[in-house]
Amino acid sequence: MEGRLANAWRLTVNDKNFIKTALLSEIRIDGRKPFEYRKISIKFGREDGSSEVQLGQTRVISIVTAQLVQPYRDRPKEGMLSIFTEFSPMADPSFEPGRPGELAVELGRIIDRGLRESRAVDTESLCILAGKFVWAVRIDIHILDNGGNLVDAANIAALASLLTFRRPECSLGGEDGQEVIVHPPEIREPLPLMVHHLPIAITFGFFNNESILLIDPTHNEEAVMNGRMTTTVNANGDICAIQKGGGEGVPQRVIMQCLQLATSKAASITKQIKDAVEAFNTERALRKIKRHPTSTGVDVREKQNQ
Amino acid sequence: MEVDREDGRSQNQLRPLACSSNILHRAHGSASWSQGDTKVLAAVYGPKAGTKKNENPEKACIEVIWKPKTGQIGKLEKEYEMILKRTLQSICILTVNPNTTTSVIIQVVNDDGALLPSAINAACMALVDAGIPMRHLAVSICCCVARSGLVILDPTKLEEQNMKAFAYLVFPNSVHSVLPEGSLSVQGEPIENGIITSVTHGVMSVDDYFYCLEQGRAASTKLSDFLRRNLQQQSTDSSKAG
């Protein structure tokens, strides 16, 4: 297995120096400006609650499922939200299958804090019967291609899939109203989740030289940079989470600059996500309408027989 | 005997196929294969130096990692990994790069029936995209036997659950479109009459099984043509740099 470590991808000294020298003149190797994001494309699968996000060369899919479970004893009226991140060995030759590495755990925690602790998803609306049945929503994020900046891409994918997820409608029944009946989607339209705001994660890269600051690093730049910071902000200007784990020390004014930059980027990314979800919902509604012509066809034939 | 299939297909009709290769940037080879709503993504890394502990170092080794859509990896996923590994071992030329490991990673994007055949087809295309030396390609199909005794091809998930028995079959691809005189024959029979892998679930009679094989073989010719056309298109497009 030691042979596998030898296969891990390493950037050459020449490449690293080239990237650093170019950054001194504010040029990035893919032609972007230091505060420019790569092209974001959000696509959805056939089912509700599955999304695929491409941020430049980084590719992530996110799938949301829900199950009825018993709530925690100290929180009987709240549903649950859990996030599972899978760093698939597909994405990078250095990702090993099995136990998640440091990066995977950190990514999961950042997205978890951004979504759950900022109360972006309303968990009280997930309660069906207090103390007995609540919905546990599970988000599975699979990283397919590591082109750098996995946190931001995974966050956008998680948000997009949460917005298009529909949970089955259920009602209370039985003799004493203690039984929960889950209605299948053909009988009653499934309901969307209540999402209050969209926390967007924006990642910054820091270098030895104080004047170099960039946003949305590619995996080449990630191998060169000396520090990183992920800020999770929403379009209202609220800071949901900031993560800066070690690395290069950075003066205060740079942090403030980053936060201001993050808020403006969050607004444009939020709009992009909402537009994509809007388009998916219209298409979904159209697909449902298309079913009706077959039922009107049957009616016409019956009238002809009469 | 006419059968009423939900999407209006006849008993021998396959779902619309779609595949594309070279879709991931870090992987050495990648392919996406979809049959109707079932969609599978395959990526190949290799050959990498070294083999695992219990593997024969005089040959190349193939490692398969199956990633389900949600949930933890259980016995079913391990079984799929083993079937896929043995199938791919029989089509790859293992003596070319001894003491190396080629990793094939399968990611299930959507499961609507015939999952394992789609995965085998996707893995095959990804191996071609990565340039791993192979003897011939493998095409895979799912045939099932209904309770009425009818044999239908390429079931959806709902159909699979209502069947009496179903079989996943893997055949070597036919070369008729390239060599009209046919391929090599082994003991008087052309090579594409052989079966690489066959996995059955449920109870079926011997006659039903042989009928499944016939139908599967006929469908595999169509699949081979589709695969070949796609691969030829990819090679005429710009080549992968680096």
GROMACS .gro file of N, CA, C and O in nm, chain B residues 131-188:
model
  232
  437GLY      N    1  -0.764   0.374  -2.193
  437GLY     CA    2  -0.660   0.309  -2.273
  437GLY      C    3  -0.604   0.183  -2.210
  437GLY      O    4  -0.491   0.146  -2.236
  438ILE      N    5  -0.683   0.115  -2.126
  438ILE     CA    6  -0.636  -0.009  -2.065
  438ILE      C    7  -0.644  -0.119  -2.172
  438ILE      O    8  -0.747  -0.130  -2.239
  439PRO      N    9  -0.539  -0.199  -2.190
  439PRO     CA   10  -0.544  -0.301  -2.297
  439PRO      C   11  -0.649  -0.408  -2.268
  439PRO      O   12  -0.653  -0.465  -2.160
  440MET      N   13  -0.735  -0.433  -2.367
  440MET     CA   14  -0.841  -0.533  -2.351
  440MET      C   15  -0.846  -0.624  -2.471
  440MET      O   16  -0.813  -0.585  -2.582
  441ARG      N   17  -0.893  -0.748  -2.446
  441ARG     CA   18  -0.907  -0.844  -2.555
  441ARG      C   19  -1.024  -0.809  -2.643
  441ARG      O   20  -1.016  -0.812  -2.765
  442HIS      N   21  -1.137  -0.785  -2.584
  442HIS     CA   22  -1.257  -0.743  -2.655
  442HIS      C   23  -1.344  -0.674  -2.552
  442HIS      O   24  -1.314  -0.672  -2.435
  443LEU      N   25  -1.454  -0.613  -2.599
  443LEU     CA   26  -1.541  -0.543  -2.505
  443LEU      C   27  -1.647  -0.638  -2.453
  443LEU      O   28  -1.669  -0.746  -2.509
  444ALA      N   29  -1.715  -0.596  -2.349
  444ALA     CA   30  -1.824  -0.676  -2.294
  444ALA      C   31  -1.951  -0.595  -2.301
  444ALA      O   32  -1.950  -0.475  -2.273
  445VAL      N   33  -2.059  -0.661  -2.343
  445VAL     CA   34  -2.189  -0.593  -2.340
  445VAL      C   35  -2.279  -0.673  -2.249
  445VAL      O   36  -2.277  -0.796  -2.249
  446SER      N   37  -2.358  -0.601  -2.172
  446SER     CA   38  -2.436  -0.667  -2.070
  446SER      C   39  -2.583  -0.632  -2.083
  446SER      O   40  -2.618  -0.522  -2.121
  447ILE      N   41  -2.667  -0.730  -2.051
  447ILE     CA   42  -2.811  -0.710  -2.067
  447ILE      C   43  -2.884  -0.786  -1.956
  447ILE      O   44  -2.833  -0.881  -1.901
  448CYS      N   45  -3.004  -0.738  -1.924
  448CYS     CA   46  -3.084  -0.806  -1.823
  448CYS      C   47  -3.207  -0.866  -1.888
  448CYS      O   48  -3.280  -0.797  -1.958
  449CYS      N   49  -3.228  -0.995  -1.866
  449CYS     CA   50  -3.348  -1.060  -1.920
  449CYS      C   51  -3.428  -1.112  -1.803
  449CYS      O   52  -3.370  -1.163  -1.707
  450CYS      N   53  -3.560  -1.103  -1.811
  450CYS     CA   54  -3.635  -1.159  -1.702
  450CYS      C   55  -3.750  -1.244  -1.751
  450CYS      O   56  -3.797  -1.230  -1.863
  451VAL      N   57  -3.792  -1.334  -1.663
  451VAL     CA   58  -3.901  -1.426  -1.695
  451VAL      C   59  -4.020  -1.384  -1.612
  451VAL      O   60  -4.014  -1.381  -1.489
  452ALA      N   61  -4.130  -1.352  -1.681
  452ALA     CA   62  -4.250  -1.309  -1.609
  452ALA      C   63  -4.323  -1.430  -1.554
  452ALA      O   64  -4.295  -1.544  -1.590
  453ARG      N   65  -4.420  -1.402  -1.466
  453ARG     CA   66  -4.496  -1.513  -1.409
  453ARG      C   67  -4.571  -1.591  -1.516
  453ARG      O   68  -4.596  -1.710  -1.498
  454SER      N   69  -4.606  -1.522  -1.627
  454SER     CA   70  -4.679  -1.590  -1.733
  454SER      C   71  -4.587  -1.677  -1.817
  454SER      O   72  -4.632  -1.747  -1.905
  455GLY      N   73  -4.455  -1.668  -1.794
  455GLY     CA   74  -4.361  -1.748  -1.871
  455GLY      C   75  -4.296  -1.672  -1.985
  455GLY      O   76  -4.209  -1.722  -2.054
  456LEU      N   77  -4.339  -1.547  -2.005
  456LEU     CA   78  -4.286  -1.464  -2.113
  456LEU      C   79  -4.148  -1.409  -2.073
  456LEU      O   80  -4.125  -1.378  -1.957
  457VAL      N   81  -4.059  -1.400  -2.173
  457VAL     CA   82  -3.925  -1.348  -2.145
  457VAL      C   83  -3.916  -1.206  -2.197
  457VAL      O   84  -3.939  -1.182  -2.316
  458ILE      N   85  -3.886  -1.110  -2.111
  458ILE     CA   86  -3.874  -0.971  -2.158
  458ILE      C   87  -3.735  -0.916  -2.125
  458ILE      O   88  -3.668  -0.963  -2.032
  459LEU      N   89  -3.691  -0.818  -2.207
  459LEU     CA   90  -3.556  -0.762  -2.193
  459LEU      C   91  -3.561  -0.626  -2.126
  459LEU      O   92  -3.656  -0.551  -2.141
  460ASP      N   93  -3.451  -0.594  -2.054
  460ASP     CA   94  -3.429  -0.461  -1.999
  460ASP      C   95  -3.548  -0.411  -1.916
  460ASP      O   96  -3.621  -0.320  -1.957
  461PRO      N   97  -3.572  -0.472  -1.800
  461PRO     CA   98  -3.687  -0.430  -1.721
  461PRO      C   99  -3.659  -0.302  -1.643
  461PRO      O  100  -3.545  -0.270  -1.614
  462THR      N  101  -3.766  -0.229  -1.610
  462THR     CA  102  -3.752  -0.117  -1.517
  462THR      C  103  -3.759  -0.174  -1.376
  462THR      O  104  -3.786  -0.292  -1.357
  463LYS      N  105  -3.739  -0.088  -1.275
  463LYS     CA  106  -3.735  -0.139  -1.138
  463LYS      C  107  -3.867  -0.204  -1.098
  463LYS      O  108  -3.871  -0.308  -1.035
  464LEU      N  109  -3.976  -0.141  -1.137
  464LEU     CA  110  -4.108  -0.196  -1.104
  464LEU      C  111  -4.126  -0.333  -1.168
  464LEU      O  112  -4.176  -0.427  -1.107
  465GLU      N  113  -4.087  -0.344  -1.296
  465GLU     CA  114  -4.101  -0.471  -1.367
  465GLU      C  115  -4.014  -0.577  -1.302
  465GLU      O  116  -4.056  -0.691  -1.284
  466GLU      N  117  -3.892  -0.539  -1.263
  466GLU     CA  118  -3.799  -0.636  -1.200
  466GLU      C  119  -3.861  -0.695  -1.075
  466GLU      O  120  -3.847  -0.813  -1.045
  467GLN      N  121  -3.928  -0.609  -0.997
  467GLN     CA  122  -3.983  -0.656  -0.870
  467GLN      C  123  -4.100  -0.751  -0.891
  467GLN      O  124  -4.127  -0.836  -0.807
  468ASN      N  125  -4.169  -0.739  -1.006
  468ASN     CA  126  -4.286  -0.824  -1.029
  468ASN      C  127  -4.254  -0.950  -1.107
  468ASN      O  128  -4.344  -1.024  -1.143
  469MET      N  129  -4.127  -0.970  -1.139
  469MET     CA  130  -4.091  -1.085  -1.221
  469MET      C  131  -4.072  -1.210  -1.137
  469MET      O  132  -4.040  -1.203  -1.019
  470LYS      N  133  -4.087  -1.323  -1.203
  470LYS     CA  134  -4.063  -1.451  -1.135
  470LYS      C  135  -3.912  -1.469  -1.114
  470LYS      O  136  -3.867  -1.512  -1.010
  471ALA      N  137  -3.836  -1.436  -1.220
  471ALA     CA  138  -3.690  -1.454  -1.212
  471ALA      C  139  -3.626  -1.360  -1.313
  471ALA      O  140  -3.688  -1.324  -1.412
  472PHE      N  141  -3.503  -1.318  -1.287
  472PHE     CA  142  -3.433  -1.241  -1.389
  472PHE      C  143  -3.286  -1.278  -1.389
  472PHE      O  144  -3.234  -1.333  -1.291
  473ALA      N  145  -3.221  -1.251  -1.501
  473ALA     CA  146  -3.080  -1.289  -1.517
  473ALA      C  147  -3.004  -1.172  -1.576
  473ALA      O  148  -3.051  -1.107  -1.669
  474TYR      N  149  -2.886  -1.146  -1.522
  474TYR     CA  150  -2.795  -1.047  -1.579
  474TYR      C  151  -2.695  -1.125  -1.663
  474TYR      O  152  -2.628  -1.215  -1.611
  475LEU      N  153  -2.684  -1.092  -1.791
  475LEU     CA  154  -2.595  -1.167  -1.880
  475LEU      C  155  -2.492  -1.074  -1.941
  475LEU      O  156  -2.525  -0.961  -1.978
  476VAL      N  157  -2.369  -1.123  -1.952
  476VAL     CA  158  -2.263  -1.044  -2.013
  476VAL      C  159  -2.204  -1.126  -2.126
  476VAL      O  160  -2.159  -1.239  -2.104
  477PHE      N  161  -2.203  -1.069  -2.246
  477PHE     CA  162  -2.147  -1.138  -2.363
  477PHE      C  163  -2.028  -1.058  -2.414
  477PHE      O  164  -2.023  -0.938  -2.400
  478PRO      N  165  -1.933  -1.124  -2.484
  478PRO     CA  166  -1.830  -1.047  -2.553
  478PRO      C  167  -1.894  -0.977  -2.670
  478PRO      O  168  -1.991  -1.028  -2.728
  479ASN      N  169  -1.840  -0.860  -2.708
  479ASN     CA  170  -1.911  -0.787  -2.813
  479ASN      C  171  -1.883  -0.849  -2.949
  479ASN      O  172  -1.780  -0.910  -2.972
  480SER      N  173  -1.979  -0.835  -3.039
  480SER     CA  174  -1.967  -0.902  -3.168
  480SER      C  175  -1.889  -0.811  -3.263
  480SER      O  176  -1.893  -0.689  -3.252
  481VAL      N  177  -1.819  -0.872  -3.356
  481VAL     CA  178  -1.737  -0.792  -3.446
  481VAL      C  179  -1.792  -0.792  -3.587
  481VAL      O  180  -1.723  -0.757  -3.680
  482HIS      N  181  -1.919  -0.829  -3.602
  482HIS     CA  182  -1.976  -0.841  -3.738
  482HIS      C  183  -1.971  -0.713  -3.817
  482HIS      O  184  -1.952  -0.714  -3.938
  483SER      N  185  -1.985  -0.598  -3.748
  483SER     CA  186  -1.987  -0.474  -3.825
  483SER      C  187  -1.847  -0.438  -3.874
  483SER      O  188  -1.831  -0.359  -3.965
  484VAL      N  189  -1.744  -0.495  -3.812
  484VAL     CA  190  -1.608  -0.463  -3.852
  484VAL      C  191  -1.551  -0.573  -3.942
  484VAL      O  192  -1.492  -0.547  -4.046
  485LEU      N  193  -1.569  -0.698  -3.900
  485LEU     CA  194  -1.519  -0.810  -3.980
  485LEU      C  195  -1.639  -0.890  -4.026
  485LEU      O  196  -1.693  -0.969  -3.949
  486PRO      N  197  -1.683  -0.871  -4.151
  486PRO     CA  198  -1.805  -0.940  -4.195
  486PRO      C  199  -1.791  -1.091  -4.193
  486PRO      O  200  -1.888  -1.164  -4.180
  487GLU      N  201  -1.665  -1.141  -4.203
  487GLU     CA  202  -1.651  -1.287  -4.205
  487GLU      C  203  -1.661  -1.347  -4.065
  487GLU      O  204  -1.649  -1.465  -4.047
  488GLY      N  205  -1.682  -1.260  -3.966
  488GLY     CA  206  -1.698  -1.312  -3.830
  488GLY      C  207  -1.568  -1.309  -3.753
  488GLY      O  208  -1.463  -1.277  -3.806
  489SER      N  209  -1.579  -1.342  -3.629
  489SER     CA  210  -1.461  -1.331  -3.542
  489SER      C  211  -1.397  -1.468  -3.527
  489SER      O  212  -1.435  -1.565  -3.592
  490LEU      N  213  -1.301  -1.473  -3.434
  490LEU     CA  214  -1.235  -1.600  -3.407
  490LEU      C  215  -1.337  -1.700  -3.357
  490LEU      O  216  -1.432  -1.664  -3.289
  491SER      N  217  -1.317  -1.822  -3.388
  491SER     CA  218  -1.408  -1.922  -3.332
  491SER      C  219  -1.331  -2.014  -3.239
  491SER      O  220  -1.213  -2.040  -3.257
  492VAL      N  221  -1.403  -2.052  -3.139
  492VAL     CA  222  -1.344  -2.144  -3.041
  492VAL      C  223  -1.420  -2.276  -3.053
  492VAL      O  224  -1.540  -2.281  -3.031
  493GLN      N  225  -1.352  -2.380  -3.091
  493GLN     CA  226  -1.414  -2.512  -3.107
  493GLN      C  227  -1.534  -2.508  -3.200
  493GLN      O  228  -1.638  -2.565  -3.171
  494GLY      N  229  -1.521  -2.431  -3.309
  494GLY     CA  230  -1.627  -2.431  -3.409
  494GLY      C  231  -1.736  -2.328  -3.386
  494GLY      O  232  -1.818  -2.302  -3.473
   0.00000   0.00000   0.00000
